Amino acid sequence: MTNNDIFKKLRVALKLRDDDIVEILTLVDFKMSKSELSAFFRKEDHPNYMECGDQVLRNFLNGLVIHLRGTKDHPKIPGEVLLGTKGPKQEKAYDNRIKMQQRKKIDRAITPVKYKNKKKS
């Protein structure tokens, strides 16, 4: 398995876009453009294909650790970073209650349909 395969699989598993990967690489002061990055994700027979070196993968993994865990001064919870939640869990529970109330109102507003030609069993 090549570095390109590992990079591709991590990208898909973590649902990362090119912008996200560029941001992760900047966390460890490693600059790379989107066009250079897209060359890693091409097929091997493509003319713009480029092999991912050890240094690129190493810097991406180090940046990923900082992205998921945060720094010592500002730690993060990796699960929240992956799920994309930024606020406390109480706000989500409040949103869910509002959504349930709205659904109940909609259910009450709909009257049951009466069919004229209903078959009798």
CSV table of C-alpha atoms in Angstrom, one decimal:
chain,number,residue,atom,x,y,z
A,1,MET,CA,0.0,0.0,0.0
A,2,THR,CA,1.4,3.3,-1.1
A,3,ASN,CA,1.3,6.7,0.7
A,4,ASN,CA,-1.2,7.8,-1.9
A,5,ASP,CA,-3.5,4.9,-1.0
A,6,ILE,CA,-3.2,5.8,2.8
A,7,PHE,CA,-3.9,9.5,2.1
A,8,LYS,CA,-6.9,8.7,-0.1
A,9,LYS,CA,-8.4,6.3,2.5
A,10,LEU,CA,-7.9,8.8,5.4
A,11,ARG,CA,-9.5,11.5,3.3
A,12,VAL,CA,-12.6,9.4,2.6
A,13,ALA,CA,-12.9,8.0,6.1
A,14,LEU,CA,-12.7,11.4,7.7
A,15,LYS,CA,-14.8,13.1,5.0
A,16,LEU,CA,-12.2,15.8,4.3
A,17,ARG,CA,-12.3,18.2,1.4
A,18,ASP,CA,-9.2,19.7,-0.2
A,19,ASP,CA,-9.8,22.9,1.8
A,20,ASP,CA,-9.8,20.9,5.1
A,21,ILE,CA,-6.6,19.1,4.2
A,22,VAL,CA,-4.8,22.4,3.3
A,23,GLU,CA,-5.9,23.8,6.6
A,24,ILE,CA,-4.6,20.8,8.5
A,25,LEU,CA,-1.3,21.1,6.7
A,26,THR,CA,-1.0,24.7,7.6
A,27,LEU,CA,-1.4,23.8,11.3
A,28,VAL,CA,2.1,22.3,11.1
A,29,ASP,CA,3.5,25.1,8.8
A,30,PHE,CA,3.5,23.0,5.7
A,31,LYS,CA,2.1,24.9,2.7
A,32,MET,CA,0.6,23.1,-0.2
A,33,SER,CA,-1.8,24.2,-2.9
A,34,LYS,CA,-5.0,22.5,-3.9
A,35,SER,CA,-3.6,21.6,-7.3
A,36,GLU,CA,-0.6,19.9,-5.8
A,37,LEU,CA,-2.9,18.1,-3.4
A,38,SER,CA,-5.3,16.9,-6.1
A,39,ALA,CA,-2.3,15.3,-7.9
A,40,PHE,CA,-2.0,12.8,-5.0
A,41,PHE,CA,-5.7,11.7,-5.4
A,42,ARG,CA,-5.5,10.9,-9.2
A,43,LYS,CA,-5.1,7.5,-10.7
A,44,GLU,CA,-1.6,6.3,-11.3
A,45,ASP,CA,-2.0,6.3,-15.1
A,46,HIS,CA,-3.2,10.0,-15.2
A,47,PRO,CA,-0.6,12.4,-16.6
A,48,ASN,CA,-0.8,14.8,-13.6
A,49,TYR,CA,-0.4,12.0,-11.0
A,50,MET,CA,2.2,12.6,-8.4
A,51,GLU,CA,3.5,10.3,-5.7
A,52,CYS,CA,2.9,11.3,-2.1
A,53,GLY,CA,6.2,11.5,-0.3
A,54,ASP,CA,6.8,10.5,3.3
A,55,GLN,CA,7.2,14.1,4.4
A,56,VAL,CA,3.8,15.1,3.1
A,57,LEU,CA,2.0,12.2,4.8
A,58,ARG,CA,4.0,12.7,8.0
A,59,ASN,CA,3.1,16.4,8.1
A,60,PHE,CA,-0.6,15.6,7.3
A,61,LEU,CA,-0.8,13.1,10.2
A,62,ASN,CA,0.9,15.5,12.6
A,63,GLY,CA,-1.5,18.2,11.6
A,64,LEU,CA,-4.5,15.8,11.9
A,65,VAL,CA,-3.5,15.2,15.5
A,66,ILE,CA,-3.5,18.9,16.2
A,67,HIS,CA,-6.8,19.3,14.3
A,68,LEU,CA,-8.6,16.6,16.2
A,69,ARG,CA,-7.1,17.0,19.7
A,70,GLY,CA,-6.1,20.6,19.7
A,71,THR,CA,-3.1,22.0,21.5
A,72,LYS,CA,-2.1,21.8,25.1
A,73,ASP,CA,-3.4,25.3,25.7
A,74,HIS,CA,-6.7,24.7,23.9
A,75,PRO,CA,-7.6,21.0,23.9
A,76,LYS,CA,-10.5,19.7,21.8
A,77,ILE,CA,-12.7,16.7,22.1
A,78,PRO,CA,-12.0,14.6,18.9
A,79,GLY,CA,-15.6,13.2,18.7
A,80,GLU,CA,-17.0,16.7,18.6
A,81,VAL,CA,-14.5,17.7,15.9
A,82,LEU,CA,-15.4,14.7,13.7
A,83,LEU,CA,-19.1,15.3,14.2
A,84,GLY,CA,-18.8,19.0,13.6
A,85,THR,CA,-20.6,20.0,16.8
A,86,LYS,CA,-19.4,23.2,18.3
A,87,GLY,CA,-21.9,24.0,21.1
A,88,PRO,CA,-22.9,22.2,24.3
A,89,LYS,CA,-25.2,19.2,24.0
A,90,GLN,CA,-28.0,21.0,25.8
A,91,GLU,CA,-28.6,23.2,22.8
A,92,LYS,CA,-29.2,20.1,20.6
A,93,ALA,CA,-31.7,18.7,23.1
A,94,TYR,CA,-33.5,22.0,23.0
A,95,ASP,CA,-33.6,22.0,19.2
A,96,ASN,CA,-34.9,18.4,19.2
A,97,ARG,CA,-37.8,19.4,21.5
A,98,ILE,CA,-38.8,22.2,19.2
A,99,LYS,CA,-38.7,20.0,16.2
A,100,MET,CA,-40.9,17.4,18.0
A,101,GLN,CA,-43.4,20.1,18.9
A,102,GLN,CA,-43.5,21.3,15.3
A,103,ARG,CA,-44.1,17.7,14.1
A,104,LYS,CA,-47.0,17.3,16.5
A,105,LYS,CA,-48.6,20.5,15.2
A,106,ILE,CA,-48.3,19.3,11.6
A,107,ASP,CA,-49.8,15.9,12.5
A,108,ARG,CA,-52.8,17.5,14.2
A,109,ALA,CA,-53.4,19.8,11.2
A,110,ILE,CA,-53.7,16.9,8.8
A,111,THR,CA,-57.2,15.3,8.8
A,112,PRO,CA,-57.6,11.6,7.8
A,113,VAL,CA,-58.7,11.0,4.3
A,114,LYS,CA,-62.1,9.4,3.8
A,115,TYR,CA,-62.4,7.1,0.7
A,116,LYS,CA,-65.8,6.8,-1.0
A,117,ASN,CA,-65.2,3.4,-2.7
A,118,LYS,CA,-63.7,1.6,0.3
A,119,LYS,CA,-64.0,-2.2,0.0
A,120,LYS,CA,-65.7,-3.9,2.9
A,121,SER,CA,-63.9,-7.0,4.2
